[in-house]
mmCIF file with all atom_site columns, C-alpha atoms in Angstrom:
data_model
loop_
_atom_site.group_PDB
_atom_site.id
_atom_site.type_symbol
_atom_site.label_atom_id
_atom_site.label_alt_id
_atom_site.label_comp_id
_atom_site.label_asym_id
_atom_site.label_entity_id
_atom_site.label_seq_id
_atom_site.pdbx_PDB_ins_code
_atom_site.Cartn_x
_atom_site.Cartn_y
_atom_site.Cartn_z
_atom_site.occupancy
_atom_site.B_iso_or_equiv
_atom_site.pdbx_formal_charge
_atom_site.auth_seq_id
_atom_site.auth_comp_id
_atom_site.auth_asym_id
_atom_site.auth_atom_id
_atom_site.pdbx_PDB_model_num
ATOM 1  C CA . MET A 1 1  ? 0.000  0.000  0.000   1.00 39.00 ? 19  MET A CA 1
ATOM 2  C CA . SER A 1 2  ? 1.360  3.397  -0.976  1.00 42.00 ? 20  SER A CA 1
ATOM 3  C CA . SER A 1 3  ? 1.452  6.310  1.436   1.00 46.00 ? 21  SER A CA 1
ATOM 4  C CA . GLY A 1 4  ? 1.004  8.739  -1.450  1.00 48.00 ? 22  GLY A CA 1
ATOM 5  C CA . THR A 1 5  ? 4.127  10.735 -0.562  1.00 45.00 ? 23  THR A CA 1
ATOM 6  C CA . GLY A 1 6  ? 5.765  9.777  -3.858  1.00 46.00 ? 24  GLY A CA 1
ATOM 7  C CA . ASP A 1 7  ? 3.345  12.127 -5.606  1.00 57.00 ? 25  ASP A CA 1
ATOM 8  C CA . LEU A 1 8  ? 4.296  15.097 -3.443  1.00 61.00 ? 26  LEU A CA 1
ATOM 9  C CA . LEU A 1 9  ? 6.789  17.528 -4.891  1.00 65.00 ? 27  LEU A CA 1
ATOM 10 C CA . ALA A 1 10 ? 9.251  17.489 -1.994  1.00 63.00 ? 28  ALA A CA 1
ATOM 11 C CA . GLY A 1 11 ? 7.921  14.471 -0.124  1.00 70.00 ? 29  GLY A CA 1
ATOM 12 C CA . GLY A 1 12 ? 9.387  11.016 -0.058  1.00 74.00 ? 30  GLY A CA 1
ATOM 13 C CA . ALA A 1 13 ? 12.651 9.692  -1.399  1.00 78.00 ? 31  ALA A CA 1
ATOM 14 C CA . ASP A 1 14 ? 12.094 11.196 -4.868  1.00 80.00 ? 32  ASP A CA 1
ATOM 15 C CA . GLY A 1 15 ? 11.517 14.744 -3.562  1.00 79.00 ? 33  GLY A CA 1
ATOM 16 C CA . PRO A 1 16 ? 15.039 16.128 -4.059  1.00 81.00 ? 34  PRO A CA 1
ATOM 17 C CA . GLY A 1 17 ? 15.187 14.783 -7.614  1.00 82.00 ? 35  GLY A CA 1
ATOM 18 C CA . ARG A 1 18 ? 11.846 16.366 -8.465  1.00 82.00 ? 36  ARG A CA 1
ATOM 19 C CA . LEU A 1 19 ? 12.990 19.701 -7.035  1.00 85.00 ? 37  LEU A CA 1
ATOM 20 C CA . ARG A 1 20 ? 16.307 19.446 -8.902  1.00 86.00 ? 38  ARG A CA 1
ATOM 21 C CA . ALA A 1 21 ? 14.463 19.067 -12.204 1.00 85.00 ? 39  ALA A CA 1
ATOM 22 C CA . LEU A 1 22 ? 12.275 22.115 -11.502 1.00 89.00 ? 40  LEU A CA 1
ATOM 23 C CA . THR A 1 23 ? 15.302 24.136 -10.353 1.00 92.00 ? 41  THR A CA 1
ATOM 24 C CA . SER A 1 24 ? 16.896 23.426 -13.727 1.00 92.00 ? 42  SER A CA 1
ATOM 25 C CA . VAL A 1 25 ? 13.752 24.723 -15.441 1.00 93.00 ? 43  VAL A CA 1
ATOM 26 C CA . VAL A 1 26 ? 13.961 27.951 -13.419 1.00 94.00 ? 44  VAL A CA 1
ATOM 27 C CA . LEU A 1 27 ? 17.667 28.523 -14.103 1.00 95.00 ? 45  LEU A CA 1
ATOM 28 C CA . ASP A 1 28 ? 17.386 27.748 -17.823 1.00 94.00 ? 46  ASP A CA 1
ATOM 29 C CA . THR A 1 29 ? 14.385 30.060 -18.168 1.00 94.00 ? 47  THR A CA 1
ATOM 30 C CA . LEU A 1 30 ? 16.094 32.880 -16.251 1.00 94.00 ? 48  LEU A CA 1
ATOM 31 C CA . GLU A 1 31 ? 19.059 32.657 -18.619 1.00 93.00 ? 49  GLU A CA 1
ATOM 32 C CA . THR A 1 32 ? 16.858 32.730 -21.730 1.00 92.00 ? 50  THR A CA 1
ATOM 33 C CA . ALA A 1 33 ? 14.633 35.512 -20.402 1.00 90.00 ? 51  ALA A CA 1
ATOM 34 C CA . ALA A 1 34 ? 17.584 37.714 -19.455 1.00 89.00 ? 52  ALA A CA 1
ATOM 35 C CA . ARG A 1 35 ? 18.847 37.530 -23.048 1.00 89.00 ? 53  ARG A CA 1
ATOM 36 C CA . ALA A 1 36 ? 15.351 38.257 -24.399 1.00 85.00 ? 54  ALA A CA 1
ATOM 37 C CA . ARG A 1 37 ? 15.005 41.263 -22.094 1.00 85.00 ? 55  ARG A CA 1
ATOM 38 C CA . GLY A 1 38 ? 18.206 42.669 -23.600 1.00 84.00 ? 56  GLY A CA 1
ATOM 39 C CA . GLY A 1 39 ? 18.960 45.161 -20.826 1.00 86.00 ? 57  GLY A CA 1
ATOM 40 C CA . PRO A 1 40 ? 17.839 46.478 -17.465 1.00 88.00 ? 58  PRO A CA 1
ATOM 41 C CA . LEU A 1 41 ? 14.304 47.271 -18.637 1.00 87.00 ? 59  LEU A CA 1
ATOM 42 C CA . PRO A 1 42 ? 11.746 44.987 -20.294 1.00 87.00 ? 60  PRO A CA 1
ATOM 43 C CA . ALA A 1 43 ? 11.830 44.919 -24.099 1.00 82.00 ? 61  ALA A CA 1
ATOM 44 C CA . GLY A 1 44 ? 9.046  46.843 -25.824 1.00 86.00 ? 62  GLY A CA 1
ATOM 45 C CA . GLY A 1 45 ? 8.113  49.066 -22.909 1.00 88.00 ? 63  GLY A CA 1
ATOM 46 C CA . PRO A 1 46 ? 5.007  49.012 -20.720 1.00 91.00 ? 64  PRO A CA 1
ATOM 47 C CA . ASN A 1 47 ? 2.554  48.177 -23.510 1.00 93.00 ? 65  ASN A CA 1
ATOM 48 C CA . ALA A 1 48 ? 4.509  45.088 -24.556 1.00 90.00 ? 66  ALA A CA 1
ATOM 49 C CA . VAL A 1 49 ? 4.766  43.942 -20.934 1.00 88.00 ? 67  VAL A CA 1
ATOM 50 C CA . ALA A 1 50 ? 1.011  44.404 -20.506 1.00 91.00 ? 68  ALA A CA 1
ATOM 51 C CA . ARG A 1 51 ? 0.314  42.346 -23.665 1.00 91.00 ? 69  ARG A CA 1
ATOM 52 C CA . ARG A 1 52 ? 2.632  39.517 -22.600 1.00 87.00 ? 70  ARG A CA 1
ATOM 53 C CA . THR A 1 53 ? 1.148  39.438 -19.111 1.00 86.00 ? 71  THR A CA 1
ATOM 54 C CA . ALA A 1 54 ? -2.426 39.455 -20.422 1.00 87.00 ? 72  ALA A CA 1
ATOM 55 C CA . ALA A 1 55 ? -1.601 36.560 -22.760 1.00 84.00 ? 73  ALA A CA 1
ATOM 56 C CA . LEU A 1 56 ? -0.350 34.485 -19.816 1.00 81.00 ? 74  LEU A CA 1
ATOM 57 C CA . CYS A 1 57 ? -3.442 35.254 -17.747 1.00 80.00 ? 75  CYS A CA 1
ATOM 58 C CA . ASP A 1 58 ? -5.946 34.479 -20.502 1.00 73.00 ? 76  ASP A CA 1
ATOM 59 C CA . ALA A 1 59 ? -7.080 31.148 -19.085 1.00 69.00 ? 77  ALA A CA 1
ATOM 60 C CA . VAL A 1 60 ? -6.396 31.186 -15.354 1.00 70.00 ? 78  VAL A CA 1
ATOM 61 C CA . LEU A 1 61 ? -8.011 27.792 -14.840 1.00 73.00 ? 79  LEU A CA 1
ATOM 62 C CA . PRO A 1 62 ? -7.750 25.974 -18.165 1.00 74.00 ? 80  PRO A CA 1
ATOM 63 C CA . GLU A 1 63 ? -9.563 22.707 -18.766 1.00 80.00 ? 81  GLU A CA 1
ATOM 64 C CA . GLU A 1 64 ? -6.218 20.979 -19.272 1.00 84.00 ? 82  GLU A CA 1
ATOM 65 C CA . GLY A 1 65 ? -2.923 22.043 -17.712 1.00 81.00 ? 83  GLY A CA 1
ATOM 66 C CA . VAL A 1 66 ? 0.421  22.393 -19.451 1.00 84.00 ? 84  VAL A CA 1
ATOM 67 C CA . GLY A 1 67 ? 2.443  20.567 -16.805 1.00 86.00 ? 85  GLY A CA 1
ATOM 68 C CA . ALA A 1 68 ? 4.608  21.752 -13.942 1.00 84.00 ? 86  ALA A CA 1
ATOM 69 C CA . GLU A 1 69 ? 7.702  22.471 -16.027 1.00 89.00 ? 87  GLU A CA 1
ATOM 70 C CA . ALA A 1 70 ? 5.920  24.537 -18.688 1.00 90.00 ? 88  ALA A CA 1
ATOM 71 C CA . ALA A 1 71 ? 3.837  26.451 -16.141 1.00 86.00 ? 89  ALA A CA 1
ATOM 72 C CA . LEU A 1 72 ? 6.902  27.256 -14.049 1.00 90.00 ? 90  LEU A CA 1
ATOM 73 C CA . ALA A 1 73 ? 8.868  28.330 -17.123 1.00 92.00 ? 91  ALA A CA 1
ATOM 74 C CA . ASP A 1 74 ? 6.033  30.651 -18.223 1.00 88.00 ? 92  ASP A CA 1
ATOM 75 C CA . LEU A 1 75 ? 5.882  32.275 -14.792 1.00 89.00 ? 93  LEU A CA 1
ATOM 76 C CA . VAL A 1 76 ? 9.649  32.703 -14.453 1.00 92.00 ? 94  VAL A CA 1
ATOM 77 C CA . ARG A 1 77 ? 9.923  34.053 -18.016 1.00 90.00 ? 95  ARG A CA 1
ATOM 78 C CA . ALA A 1 78 ? 7.200  36.628 -17.360 1.00 88.00 ? 96  ALA A CA 1
ATOM 79 C CA . VAL A 1 79 ? 8.916  37.890 -14.226 1.00 88.00 ? 97  VAL A CA 1
ATOM 80 C CA . ALA A 1 80 ? 12.437 37.841 -15.663 1.00 89.00 ? 98  ALA A CA 1
ATOM 81 C CA . GLU A 1 81 ? 11.599 39.429 -19.017 1.00 84.00 ? 99  GLU A CA 1
ATOM 82 C CA . GLY A 1 82 ? 9.257  41.956 -17.483 1.00 77.00 ? 100 GLY A CA 1
#
């Protein structure tokens, strides 16, 4: 009988490996987003930032998710790019 902790992000013996994979997603996305930003301010100015943010928030609770890695990458990219 399973305790169910294997499904938890940081729970159980697989927790550190699961976190390591998501940490890699964050670091890779930060690197890509910093290049896309191209400087200290977000590319395209406030209007472009507003458009990108609105596009991410279009379906707050979609019928089908994109997965932890893709969702985390989208969030990190939005914050890092501006």
